[in-house]
Every structure is written in structure tokens, then in C-alpha cells.
Tab-separated table of C-alpha atoms in Angstrom:
chain	number	residue	atom	x	y	z
A	1	MET	CA	-16.112	-37.390	-2.768
A	2	MET	CA	-14.799	-35.313	-6.390
A	3	SER	CA	-17.901	-33.097	-5.808
A	4	GLN	CA	-16.822	-32.429	-2.436
A	5	MET	CA	-12.410	-31.549	-3.196
A	6	PRO	CA	-11.532	-28.417	-3.253
A	7	GLN	CA	-10.872	-26.432	-6.877
A	8	LEU	CA	-7.417	-25.680	-6.989
A	9	SER	CA	-5.340	-24.165	-9.363
A	10	ALA	CA	-2.273	-26.260	-9.147
A	11	CYS	CA	-0.639	-28.599	-7.266
A	12	PRO	CA	0.323	-27.656	-3.215
A	13	SER	CA	3.481	-30.006	-3.544
A	14	CYS	CA	4.804	-29.426	-6.729
A	15	GLU	CA	2.470	-26.366	-8.256
A	16	GLU	CA	2.164	-28.295	-11.275
A	17	PRO	CA	-1.335	-26.864	-13.258
A	18	LEU	CA	-4.342	-28.602	-12.806
A	19	GLU	CA	-7.355	-29.585	-14.449
A	20	SER	CA	-10.680	-29.329	-13.347
A	21	GLY	CA	-11.049	-32.776	-11.770
A	22	ASP	CA	-8.048	-33.944	-10.912
A	23	ARG	CA	-7.498	-36.333	-8.209
A	24	PHE	CA	-3.870	-36.381	-8.154
A	25	CYS	CA	-1.381	-34.508	-9.798
A	26	GLY	CA	0.190	-35.552	-13.153
A	27	ALA	CA	3.230	-34.199	-12.032
A	28	CYS	CA	4.655	-35.577	-8.500
A	29	GLY	CA	1.535	-37.591	-7.341
A	30	TYR	CA	-0.135	-35.694	-4.688
A	31	ASP	CA	-3.601	-37.362	-4.011
A	32	LEU	CA	-5.882	-33.970	-3.669
A	33	SER	CA	-8.245	-35.593	-2.012
A	34	ALA	CA	-6.302	-34.429	1.314
A	35	VAL	CA	-6.117	-31.389	0.421
A	36	PRO	CA	-9.153	-29.919	2.984
A	37	ALA	CA	-11.582	-26.966	1.093
A	38	PRO	CA	-11.385	-23.764	1.814
A	39	PRO	CA	-13.027	-22.422	4.760
A	40	ASP	CA	-15.548	-19.410	4.412
A	41	ASP	CA	-13.507	-15.976	4.857
A	42	HIS	CA	-14.712	-14.748	8.049
A	43	PRO	CA	-12.730	-12.714	11.081
A	44	THR	CA	-12.079	-13.329	13.894
A	45	LEU	CA	-11.050	-10.287	15.811
A	46	THR	CA	-13.120	-7.906	17.147
A	47	MET	CA	-13.158	-4.071	17.779
A	48	ASN	CA	-15.268	-4.038	20.504
A	49	GLY	CA	-14.842	-4.775	24.168
A	50	ALA	CA	-16.337	-7.958	25.266
A	51	VAL	CA	-20.278	-6.469	25.800
A	52	PRO	CA	-21.386	-6.205	21.862
A	53	LEU	CA	-22.772	-2.544	21.087
A	54	PRO	CA	-26.562	-3.568	19.946
A	55	PRO	CA	-27.848	-2.273	16.366
A	56	GLU	CA	-30.483	0.337	17.543
A	57	GLU	CA	-27.425	1.925	19.465
A	58	ALA	CA	-25.166	2.196	17.254
A	59	ALA	CA	-24.912	5.770	16.224
A	60	ASP	CA	-26.888	6.845	13.289
A	61	VAL	CA	-24.841	8.589	10.166
A	62	ASP	CA	-25.941	11.196	8.113
A	63	TRP	CA	-25.513	9.674	4.320
A	64	PRO	CA	-27.170	9.409	1.045
A	65	VAL	CA	-28.422	6.589	1.431
A	66	VAL	CA	-26.891	3.713	-0.557
A	67	PRO	CA	-28.396	0.894	-2.061
A	68	GLN	CA	-27.985	-2.970	-1.277
A	69	PRO	CA	-25.570	-4.869	-2.999
A	70	GLU	CA	-26.163	-6.008	-6.409
A	71	ASN	CA	-22.726	-6.057	-8.110
A	72	SER	CA	-18.846	-4.338	-7.973
A	73	GLU	CA	-20.068	-1.067	-7.936
A	74	THR	CA	-22.057	-0.495	-5.440
A	75	PRO	CA	-20.409	-1.025	-1.727
A	76	ALA	CA	-21.446	-2.960	0.791
A	77	THR	CA	-23.790	-2.234	3.969
A	78	VAL	CA	-21.596	-0.752	6.853
A	79	HIS	CA	-21.342	-3.274	9.789
A	80	LEU	CA	-21.409	-3.132	13.148
A	81	PRO	CA	-17.578	-3.376	15.346
A	82	THR	CA	-19.186	-7.153	15.548
A	83	ASP	CA	-19.425	-7.831	11.660
A	84	LEU	CA	-15.800	-7.510	10.254
A	85	PRO	CA	-16.928	-9.643	7.103
A	86	GLY	CA	-13.739	-8.086	5.364
A	87	THR	CA	-15.857	-7.786	1.857
A	88	ASP	CA	-15.160	-5.988	-0.992
A	89	SER	CA	-17.099	-3.295	-2.255
A	90	GLY	CA	-19.699	-5.692	-3.762
A	91	GLY	CA	-20.758	-7.272	-0.745
A	92	ILE	CA	-18.834	-10.123	-2.039
A	93	PRO	CA	-16.280	-12.093	1.478
A	94	LEU	CA	-12.559	-12.480	0.346
A	95	PRO	CA	-11.795	-15.093	-2.466
A	96	SER	CA	-9.564	-17.615	-1.582
A	97	ASN	CA	-8.541	-18.049	-5.073
A	98	ALA	CA	-7.294	-15.570	-6.907
A	99	PRO	CA	-8.252	-16.121	-10.405
A	100	LEU	CA	-5.653	-16.894	-12.720
A	101	PRO	CA	-3.515	-13.774	-14.819
A	102	PRO	CA	-2.957	-13.238	-19.204
A	103	THR	CA	0.282	-14.547	-20.338
A	104	GLY	CA	3.903	-12.976	-19.606
A	105	SER	CA	2.101	-11.572	-16.307
A	106	PRO	CA	5.538	-11.743	-14.171
A	107	VAL	CA	2.932	-14.296	-11.795
A	108	SER	CA	2.781	-17.685	-11.323
A	109	PRO	CA	0.873	-19.050	-13.954
A	110	ALA	CA	-0.611	-21.841	-11.706
A	111	THR	CA	-1.833	-19.650	-9.102
A	112	GLY	CA	-1.442	-16.317	-10.222
A	113	VAL	CA	0.996	-15.423	-7.055
A	114	ARG	CA	3.829	-12.624	-8.026
A	115	PHE	CA	6.453	-14.560	-6.935
A	116	ASP	CA	9.418	-12.002	-8.890
A	117	ARG	CA	10.747	-10.108	-6.336
A	118	PRO	CA	14.471	-10.152	-6.969
A	119	PRO	CA	17.260	-11.224	-4.122
A	120	GLU	CA	17.893	-8.797	-2.268
A	121	PRO	CA	22.082	-8.187	-0.576
A	122	ASP	CA	22.941	-8.176	2.568
A	123	GLU	CA	23.339	-4.531	3.131
A	124	TYR	CA	23.407	-1.581	1.372
A	125	PRO	CA	25.162	1.730	1.626
A	126	LEU	CA	23.870	3.667	3.878
A	127	GLN	CA	23.549	7.422	2.256
A	128	ALA	CA	23.618	9.208	5.339
A	129	PRO	CA	23.071	8.682	9.063
A	130	ASP	CA	20.335	7.505	10.997
A	131	PRO	CA	17.035	9.633	9.722
A	132	ARG	CA	15.313	9.877	13.713
A	133	VAL	CA	18.947	11.793	14.272
A	134	ALA	CA	19.579	13.901	10.709
A	135	ALA	CA	16.017	14.210	10.197
A	136	ASP	CA	16.543	17.686	9.077
A	137	PRO	CA	19.269	18.255	6.966
A	138	PRO	CA	21.648	21.388	8.335
A	139	THR	CA	21.912	25.027	6.577
A	140	ALA	CA	24.762	26.558	6.806
A	141	GLY	CA	24.769	30.972	6.323
A	142	GLY	CA	22.811	32.200	3.095
A	143	GLY	CA	20.906	28.948	3.078
A	144	VAL	CA	23.588	27.523	2.096
A	145	LYS	CA	23.346	23.198	2.748
A	146	VAL	CA	25.352	21.326	5.033
A	147	CYS	CA	26.368	17.251	4.988
A	148	VAL	CA	24.487	15.466	7.051
A	149	ALA	CA	27.430	13.733	8.366
A	150	CYS	CA	31.070	15.112	8.577
A	151	ARG	CA	27.913	18.862	9.342
A	152	SER	CA	30.696	21.115	7.664
A	153	GLY	CA	31.308	20.747	4.057
A	154	ARG	CA	29.136	22.021	1.841
A	155	VAL	CA	25.842	20.093	-0.669
A	156	ASP	CA	27.509	20.645	-4.125
A	157	PRO	CA	23.871	20.559	-7.101
A	158	ASP	CA	24.627	17.109	-7.343
A	159	GLY	CA	23.851	15.933	-3.281
A	160	TYR	CA	27.246	15.413	-2.924
A	161	CYS	CA	29.252	16.638	0.200
A	162	GLU	CA	32.061	18.929	-1.373
A	163	ASN	CA	33.945	18.082	2.200
A	164	CYS	CA	34.061	14.175	2.590
A	165	GLY	CA	32.167	13.304	-0.111
A	166	HIS	CA	29.163	11.799	1.661
A	167	ALA	CA	25.921	10.938	-0.773
A	168	GLN	CA	23.085	13.775	0.951
A	169	PRO	CA	19.663	11.892	2.241
A	170	ARG	CA	16.965	12.299	-0.413
A	171	GLU	CA	13.930	13.854	-0.755
A	172	ARG	CA	12.062	11.181	-0.227
A	173	ASP	CA	14.328	8.939	2.212
A	174	HIS	CA	12.563	10.550	5.146
A	175	MET	CA	9.281	12.006	4.736
A	176	GLU	CA	6.914	13.180	8.233
A	177	GLN	CA	3.762	15.776	7.062
A	178	GLU	CA	1.399	16.403	9.913
A	179	LEU	CA	-2.057	17.543	9.155
A	180	GLY	CA	-3.914	18.428	12.396
A	181	PRO	CA	-5.295	15.548	14.232
A	182	LEU	CA	-3.304	12.865	11.425
A	183	ALA	CA	0.406	12.419	11.102
A	184	ALA	CA	2.368	10.073	8.767
A	185	VAL	CA	6.096	9.433	8.553
A	186	SER	CA	8.127	7.395	5.608
A	187	ASP	CA	11.682	5.851	5.800
A	188	ARG	CA	14.230	4.622	3.297
A	189	GLY	CA	15.259	1.372	5.621
A	190	LEU	CA	18.251	0.904	6.261
A	191	ARG	CA	18.399	-1.871	4.147
A	192	HIS	CA	17.168	0.004	0.411
A	193	HIS	CA	18.764	1.636	-1.741
A	194	ARG	CA	15.543	3.765	-2.515
A	195	ASN	CA	12.130	4.218	-1.075
A	196	GLU	CA	9.925	3.334	-2.518
A	197	ASP	CA	6.644	3.579	-0.211
A	198	ALA	CA	4.811	6.985	-0.398
A	199	PHE	CA	1.416	8.371	1.543
A	200	ALA	CA	-0.730	11.128	1.370
A	201	VAL	CA	-3.239	12.513	4.415
A	202	GLY	CA	-6.521	15.184	3.761
A	203	GLN	CA	-8.537	16.559	5.525
A	204	CYS	CA	-12.132	18.253	4.721
A	205	VAL	CA	-15.744	18.122	5.699
A	206	LEU	CA	-18.204	16.977	4.542
A	207	PRO	CA	-21.365	17.865	3.845
A	208	ASP	CA	-23.476	17.815	6.763
A	209	GLY	CA	-20.563	20.162	8.473
A	210	ALA	CA	-18.853	16.987	10.405
A	211	PRO	CA	-14.836	16.223	9.774
A	212	ALA	CA	-13.516	13.409	7.268
A	213	LEU	CA	-9.671	12.064	7.997
A	214	VAL	CA	-8.461	10.721	5.413
A	215	ALA	CA	-4.701	8.272	5.123
A	216	VAL	CA	-3.727	6.591	2.014
A	217	VAL	CA	-0.365	4.588	2.220
A	218	CYS	CA	0.721	2.826	-0.465
A	219	ASP	CA	4.341	0.022	-1.167
A	220	GLY	CA	5.856	0.029	-4.762
A	221	VAL	CA	5.953	-3.808	-5.848
A	222	SER	CA	10.596	-3.457	-5.756
A	223	SER	CA	10.327	-6.483	-8.616
A	224	ALA	CA	8.531	-3.654	-10.855
A	225	THR	CA	10.438	-0.861	-13.094
A	226	ARG	CA	10.121	2.558	-11.188
A	227	PRO	CA	8.112	1.691	-8.081
A	228	ASP	CA	8.835	4.720	-6.627
A	229	ALA	CA	6.978	6.585	-9.351
A	230	ALA	CA	4.019	3.738	-9.267
A	231	SER	CA	2.767	4.095	-4.953
A	232	LEU	CA	3.432	8.081	-5.583
A	233	ALA	CA	0.912	8.695	-8.100
A	234	ALA	CA	-1.706	6.010	-6.761
A	235	SER	CA	-1.288	7.543	-3.228
A	236	ARG	CA	-1.799	11.275	-4.626
A	237	GLN	CA	-4.530	9.705	-6.997
A	238	ALA	CA	-6.957	8.222	-4.640
A	239	GLY	CA	-6.187	10.648	-1.548
A	240	GLU	CA	-6.697	13.679	-4.575
A	241	SER	CA	-9.826	11.490	-5.557
A	242	LEU	CA	-11.193	11.103	-1.884
A	243	LEU	CA	-11.082	14.958	-0.788
A	244	ALA	CA	-13.278	14.944	-3.749
A	245	ALA	CA	-15.516	13.128	-3.509
A	246	LEU	CA	-16.542	13.153	0.293
A	247	PRO	CA	-17.274	17.056	0.658
A	248	GLN	CA	-19.813	15.705	-2.209
A	249	GLY	CA	-21.957	13.380	0.148
A	250	THR	CA	-20.473	10.496	-2.088
A	251	HIS	CA	-20.906	7.456	0.963
A	252	PRO	CA	-17.391	7.217	2.329
A	253	GLN	CA	-17.179	3.447	1.864
A	254	GLN	CA	-18.867	4.251	-2.217
A	255	ALA	CA	-15.331	6.998	-1.956
A	256	MET	CA	-12.905	4.584	-1.189
A	257	HIS	CA	-14.203	2.435	-4.049
A	258	GLU	CA	-13.622	4.690	-6.573
A	259	ALA	CA	-9.961	6.428	-5.052
A	260	ILE	CA	-8.843	2.955	-5.704
A	261	ILE	CA	-9.677	2.794	-9.107
A	262	ALA	CA	-8.823	5.779	-9.558
A	263	ALA	CA	-5.258	5.368	-8.181
A	264	SER	CA	-5.496	1.347	-9.966
A	265	HIS	CA	-5.897	3.420	-13.435
A	266	ALA	CA	-2.882	6.421	-12.634
A	267	VAL	CA	-0.410	3.248	-12.061
A	268	ASN	CA	-1.504	1.893	-15.123
A	269	SER	CA	-0.002	5.091	-17.065
A	270	LEU	CA	3.140	4.654	-16.495
A	271	ALA	CA	3.186	2.115	-17.953
A	272	GLN	CA	2.620	3.342	-21.574
A	273	GLU	CA	5.775	4.272	-22.485
A	274	PRO	CA	7.065	4.817	-26.058
A	275	ALA	CA	7.422	1.484	-28.053
A	276	THR	CA	11.248	2.563	-28.251
A	277	ALA	CA	11.883	2.452	-24.914
A	278	ARG	CA	10.087	-1.120	-24.599
A	279	GLU	CA	12.344	-2.133	-27.206
A	280	HIS	CA	15.225	-1.224	-25.392
A	281	ALA	CA	14.376	-2.621	-22.271
A	282	PRO	CA	12.478	-5.439	-22.794
A	283	HIS	CA	12.197	-7.305	-19.071
A	284	GLN	CA	10.534	-5.085	-17.103
A	285	ASN	CA	7.694	-4.644	-15.807
A	286	ALA	CA	5.091	-2.448	-15.808
A	287	PRO	CA	5.410	-0.157	-12.223
A	288	ALA	CA	3.081	-1.778	-9.846
A	289	CYS	CA	2.607	-1.370	-5.404
A	290	THR	CA	-0.058	-2.198	-2.846
A	291	LEU	CA	-2.277	0.635	-1.694
A	292	VAL	CA	-4.063	0.465	1.650
A	293	GLY	CA	-6.208	3.449	2.987
A	294	SER	CA	-8.557	5.072	5.690
A	295	ILE	CA	-11.191	7.819	6.484
A	296	VAL	CA	-12.593	8.197	9.933
A	297	THR	CA	-15.682	10.329	10.591
A	298	PRO	CA	-17.473	11.334	13.916
A	299	THR	CA	-19.310	7.517	13.969
A	300	LEU	CA	-17.375	5.857	10.824
A	301	LEU	CA	-14.837	3.727	9.716
A	302	VAL	CA	-13.649	2.729	6.744
A	303	VAL	CA	-10.503	0.865	5.126
A	304	GLY	CA	-9.768	-0.358	1.744
A	305	TRP	CA	-6.243	-1.807	0.487
A	306	VAL	CA	-5.611	-3.815	-2.250
A	307	GLY	CA	-2.497	-6.414	-1.215
A	308	ASP	CA	-0.198	-7.144	1.506
A	309	SER	CA	-0.119	-3.004	3.426
A	310	ARG	CA	-2.280	-2.976	6.816
A	311	ALA	CA	-4.333	-0.999	8.870
A	312	TYR	CA	-5.377	-2.074	12.550
A	313	TRP	CA	-8.402	-0.819	14.930
A	314	ILE	CA	-5.699	0.032	18.209
A	315	PRO	CA	-8.542	1.199	20.854
A	316	VAL	CA	-7.681	3.953	23.495
A	317	ASP	CA	-8.578	1.883	26.095
A	318	ARG	CA	-5.639	-0.692	25.687
A	319	SER	CA	-8.002	-3.765	27.999
A	320	SER	CA	-10.428	-3.827	24.809
A	321	PRO	CA	-9.363	-5.286	22.329
A	322	PRO	CA	-7.380	-4.057	19.080
A	323	ALA	CA	-8.275	-5.852	15.374
A	324	ARG	CA	-6.604	-6.019	12.058
A	325	LEU	CA	-8.702	-4.971	9.836
A	326	THR	CA	-7.618	-6.134	6.170
A	327	GLU	CA	-6.652	-9.158	4.731
A	328	ASP	CA	-3.410	-9.731	2.428
A	329	ASP	CA	-3.845	-10.186	-0.659
A	330	SER	CA	-0.952	-12.809	-0.494
A	331	TRP	CA	0.348	-16.496	-0.818
A	332	ALA	CA	0.331	-17.148	2.914
A	333	ALA	CA	-3.187	-15.698	3.811
A	334	GLN	CA	-4.050	-18.012	0.155
A	335	MET	CA	-2.551	-20.906	1.660
A	336	VAL	CA	-4.234	-19.777	5.346
A	337	ALA	CA	-7.393	-19.625	3.825
A	338	ALA	CA	-7.675	-22.990	1.215
A	339	GLY	CA	-6.997	-24.914	5.028
A	340	LEU	CA	-2.904	-25.929	3.682
A	341	MET	CA	-1.133	-24.405	6.820
A	342	SER	CA	-1.372	-22.652	10.357
A	343	GLU	CA	-0.923	-19.274	10.301
A	344	ALA	CA	2.489	-19.023	11.568
A	345	GLU	CA	3.353	-21.974	9.093
A	346	ALA	CA	2.517	-19.910	6.382
A	347	TYR	CA	4.485	-16.587	7.318
A	348	ALA	CA	7.636	-18.439	8.022
A	349	ASP	CA	7.914	-19.762	4.419
A	350	GLU	CA	10.303	-18.134	1.725
A	351	ARG	CA	7.201	-17.420	-0.087
A	352	ALA	CA	4.720	-15.353	2.167
A	353	HIS	CA	4.828	-11.955	1.405
A	354	ALA	CA	4.609	-13.011	-2.422
A	355	ILE	CA	1.953	-10.668	-3.649
A	356	THR	CA	-1.183	-11.748	-5.030
A	357	GLY	CA	-2.932	-8.686	-5.570
A	358	TRP	CA	-1.478	-4.954	-6.890
A	359	LEU	CA	-2.120	-2.076	-8.460
A	360	GLY	CA	-1.004	-1.988	-12.254
A	361	ALA	CA	-0.773	-2.697	-15.750
A	362	ASP	CA	0.444	-6.287	-15.082
A	363	ALA	CA	-2.166	-7.096	-12.215
A	364	TYR	CA	-4.432	-9.899	-13.587
A	365	GLU	CA	-7.684	-8.852	-12.122
A	366	LEU	CA	-7.928	-5.224	-10.453
A	367	GLU	CA	-10.379	-6.578	-7.055
A	368	PRO	CA	-10.176	-3.322	-4.494
A	369	HIS	CA	-11.613	-4.709	-0.939
A	370	THR	CA	-13.241	-2.119	1.352
A	371	ALA	CA	-15.440	-2.603	5.111
A	372	SER	CA	-16.898	-0.285	6.362
A	373	PHE	CA	-16.923	0.083	11.027
A	374	LYS	CA	-19.133	1.469	13.478
A	375	PRO	CA	-16.292	1.304	16.910
A	376	ASP	CA	-17.128	1.355	20.389
A	377	ARG	CA	-15.009	3.527	21.554
A	378	PRO	CA	-12.236	5.896	21.255
A	379	GLY	CA	-8.444	4.935	19.124
A	380	VAL	CA	-6.769	4.983	16.651
A	381	VAL	CA	-6.001	3.666	12.973
A	382	VAL	CA	-2.666	2.748	12.065
A	383	VAL	CA	-2.259	2.185	8.455
A	384	CYS	CA	0.965	0.830	6.867
A	385	THR	CA	2.789	-1.654	4.998
A	386	ASP	CA	5.049	-5.059	5.546
A	387	GLY	CA	7.588	-2.525	6.291
A	388	LEU	CA	6.394	-1.756	9.834
A	389	TRP	CA	4.002	-4.536	10.260
A	390	ASN	CA	6.962	-7.916	10.250
A	391	TYR	CA	7.961	-5.966	13.470
A	392	ALA	CA	4.230	-6.239	14.830
A	393	GLU	CA	2.514	-8.585	12.672
A	394	SER	CA	-0.585	-9.626	15.149
A	395	ALA	CA	-3.186	-6.530	16.353
A	396	GLU	CA	-1.807	-7.257	19.742
A	397	GLU	CA	1.819	-7.153	18.513
A	398	MET	CA	0.931	-3.956	16.797
A	399	ALA	CA	-1.085	-2.154	20.032
A	400	GLU	CA	1.558	-3.297	22.402
A	401	ILE	CA	3.817	-0.395	20.114
A	402	VAL	CA	1.297	2.019	20.169
A	403	PRO	CA	2.039	4.938	22.005
A	404	ALA	CA	-0.822	5.664	25.032
A	405	ASP	CA	-1.560	9.612	23.548
A	406	ALA	CA	-1.602	7.909	19.438
A	407	ALA	CA	-4.827	9.170	19.764
A	408	VAL	CA	-3.083	13.631	20.343
A	409	ARG	CA	0.149	12.807	19.491
A	410	PRO	CA	0.375	11.162	16.494
A	411	LEU	CA	3.418	12.416	13.785
A	412	HIS	CA	5.314	11.051	17.763
A	413	SER	CA	3.469	8.000	17.991
A	414	ALA	CA	4.505	7.157	13.718
A	415	GLN	CA	7.811	8.501	14.619
A	416	VAL	CA	7.621	6.079	17.606
A	417	LEU	CA	6.341	3.731	15.169
A	418	VAL	CA	9.310	3.891	12.263
A	419	GLY	CA	11.872	3.839	14.994
A	420	HIS	CA	10.896	0.306	15.797
A	421	ALA	CA	10.778	-0.944	12.858
A	422	LEU	CA	14.327	0.655	12.116
A	423	ASP	CA	15.656	-1.066	15.147
A	424	GLY	CA	14.174	-4.355	14.355
A	425	GLY	CA	16.873	-4.184	11.598
A	426	GLY	CA	14.937	-2.101	9.111
A	427	HIS	CA	15.184	-3.960	6.427
A	428	ASP	CA	12.423	-1.915	4.238
A	429	ASN	CA	10.576	1.041	3.480
A	430	VAL	CA	8.280	1.941	6.244
A	431	THR	CA	5.798	3.842	6.201
A	432	VAL	CA	3.091	4.629	8.830
A	433	ALA	CA	-0.553	6.539	8.959
A	434	VAL	CA	-2.090	7.469	12.199
A	435	VAL	CA	-5.361	8.670	12.514
A	436	PRO	CA	-7.351	9.405	15.415
A	437	PHE	CA	-11.216	7.997	15.532
A	438	PRO	CA	-13.945	9.759	16.335
A	439	ALA	CA	-12.816	12.632	14.166
A	440	PRO	CA	-12.572	15.980	16.532
A	441	PRO	CA	-14.589	18.453	14.987
A	442	GLN	CA	-11.952	20.838	12.579
A	443	GLY	CA	-10.430	23.635	14.905
A	444	ALA	CA	-10.244	21.235	17.921
A	445	VAL	CA	-7.001	21.470	20.792
A	446	ILE	CA	-5.923	18.242	20.325
A	447	GLY	CA	-4.093	17.422	23.898
């Protein structure tokens, strides 16, 4: 019956816009009654072993009382390990159909999917040797930088070797940071001409004296203007927002929601350029990026995201199942959720990585996703861009490449994961943060 037909905004065959109640596509004649209704959004993975942790045995968290969800401004209730709904901050299941974008947005008017990624050349000329070999530029006496290629010529103020002319790596081509028990690494990769990813890591103390670890990873939208500036602004603002809110007693899930909103405002402000600049480059899109973040405390794990950057749960005991904690805002995820394709078919399609959610002034609607979990065993959270998970897509594949000692050697583990992506081809920028759970007391010796 027509009332039972799924409400599609576009024909799944030719992407022709549809009207409510259409039974056949007016452009290609596709039978819309054959399209299955999208299933409810439910998780398929668990964070614990075969025996679930009873609710009465779950560790209590000494947070201020959180009201039950009433609107998008209040967080969802905390979930147990066996409840992985992937809800938004209002407790609403993630939608399978996104709202329509405004006129002039660089997305498909029929589906709200961003298809404006420019074609990538087969290969960019490398600006420096493999960053795993030359991560730290050598210096000569007196602090003068020496070329990373010939290792003898001086580097001029413009960043070129006076001996061989080789361009030196820029600061963001390869970045590493270890902060206590957590760490992050970002690399330009082997095909891109610059690194458009960014990250922020930090730690703070909650009002009850418990530690909290924070990691935020952002991936610039390559087709947008200044994607590197967008990812940097978003990661910095989100990290600062979290580190300011958590010590004041804000519930971590609410803090994550607010941090994503703050990051969005930071990216939106980059589009506020003088009118003369817009006149000279009317074809340019507003800066945009994706975001994924995590908060880890001694008893609670919170994730938040917009876009297709991901967070994974990898238990220390590898006999326990790993899990993917986020659901992509992407064309492929929409096709799978609507029952139009299997996951393998959707991610094999050339449109798989077209995103349906991002931070930026031209985003048709900001919809932050957050979820809270109470793992019943130790593990690590891997927070990463698609530059990594393209080479380890499933939770099981990710668990295979995460070193067994990741919880006590986070920087080494992040380096190994970036190396895995580079060894796989390094087709994209790659950024990953490794965060142990539970968060150890500040000042504790790790390892």
C-alpha cells in the first residue's frame, strides 16, 4: 500500500527528485514500491564479552543529575555496554534520511549528499621522504635546519634546500603529540599535497577529583575552501570547550554536544570573508570539515561526531569483541540504513564517501551525534579519520592492527596505525588518537 511505501526524496535509480506519494519515478519509471522501508537504527556490536554486565553492577558515575531528554539541547541517558543505540544528543535514533540542503549548497539537491569532491590526481610529488624515516628535521650547529633529503644543505627562509632545492616538510605534514596516557599522530599521507587533518588532545580533573581524557580529530573537506583551516579551528575549539566544561561539572555527554556546536561556530566564522574576496572567487565553497571526539573517565566513555570520521573500541583482552562506536554521515551509510544496498556493496561504490553531515557555513543542518557507554573491561578508544579506517574498516580489522600494548604505549600505537595506512598506499591524510580506558589517575605511571 502507498501508506507503507518508504518516503524517498530522490529516485534510488537516477536520483530524480520525487514528490510525496509518487509510486513511479517520472524520469526513469523506477518502481518505488520495490524499495524496502528503511530499518530502525540499531547497533550490531557490543563492547563487552558474551556475558553482559547487569545494570545493577554497572559502575556509578558521580555526575550532576542529568534530566531526561526533552529536546536537542539535553543529552541522552547513559547506555550500558549492551545498549549501543548511537543516538543524538536528544536521545533520538540516528536518522536514515537527512533533510534537504538550502539552495546553492554544494550538495545533491535530491539527497543532501555532498558530491563535490574534486578528482584526485594519481599521485602528488612528495615534499619530503617518508615521515617515519625523517620525522624530525635535522639541525646543524647553531640551530640551522638541514635538508631532510640530502642531509647536508641549509634550508632557506622559504623552506627550500640551498643545496638540492628540495622543499622541506611543512609543520602540519607530520604531527605527533603525547600527553600523559594518550597520544595522537597526523600525517599528510603519500598522495596529498598538504595535510588537511587536525587533532586536539588534553586531560583535566573533574570536580570529584577523577581524571578525564579528551581527544578530538577533524578531517577537512578537500573540495571546500581552506579545509586545513577548518579542521584546525574545529579541533582547537572543541578541545578547548571540553577542557573548560568538564572541570565545572558539566555532564560529559552534554559537554561533547556543546563542544561540537562550538566547533561548528568556529568553522562558520571562517566563511565571513570580505565581500571583495567573495567577488574574486564566487565559485569557492565555505570551509568545512568532519569531527569525531571522545571523552574517557575512570567509568564512562563518551563519543560525539559529525561526518564520517570514526571512533572504535578495542578491548585489551582481544578475546572480547571490538566495536565501532559511531555511524557515518555518508551516502553509503544512508544506502545501508535504507536497505537499498548491503554494506559491502555500498562501500564499494564510488559514491560511498560522499558525506551527508559536516561542519561549515553551507551545512544544511547541524546534527551532532553523541553516545555514552560504560565498558566493563579495560581497552583503548581509537579516534581516527577515514585516512586510517579505509585500510581497516571493520572493528575486527582495526583490532588486528592495534598493538596489544596500546593502552600503555599510546604514541607508539598511533605511529603504528599511521604506518599501516602509509604502507597501504597513504591515499589520504591520516590522523589517529589512542585513548586508554579507564582513564588512569593523573600522575600514575603507565606501563
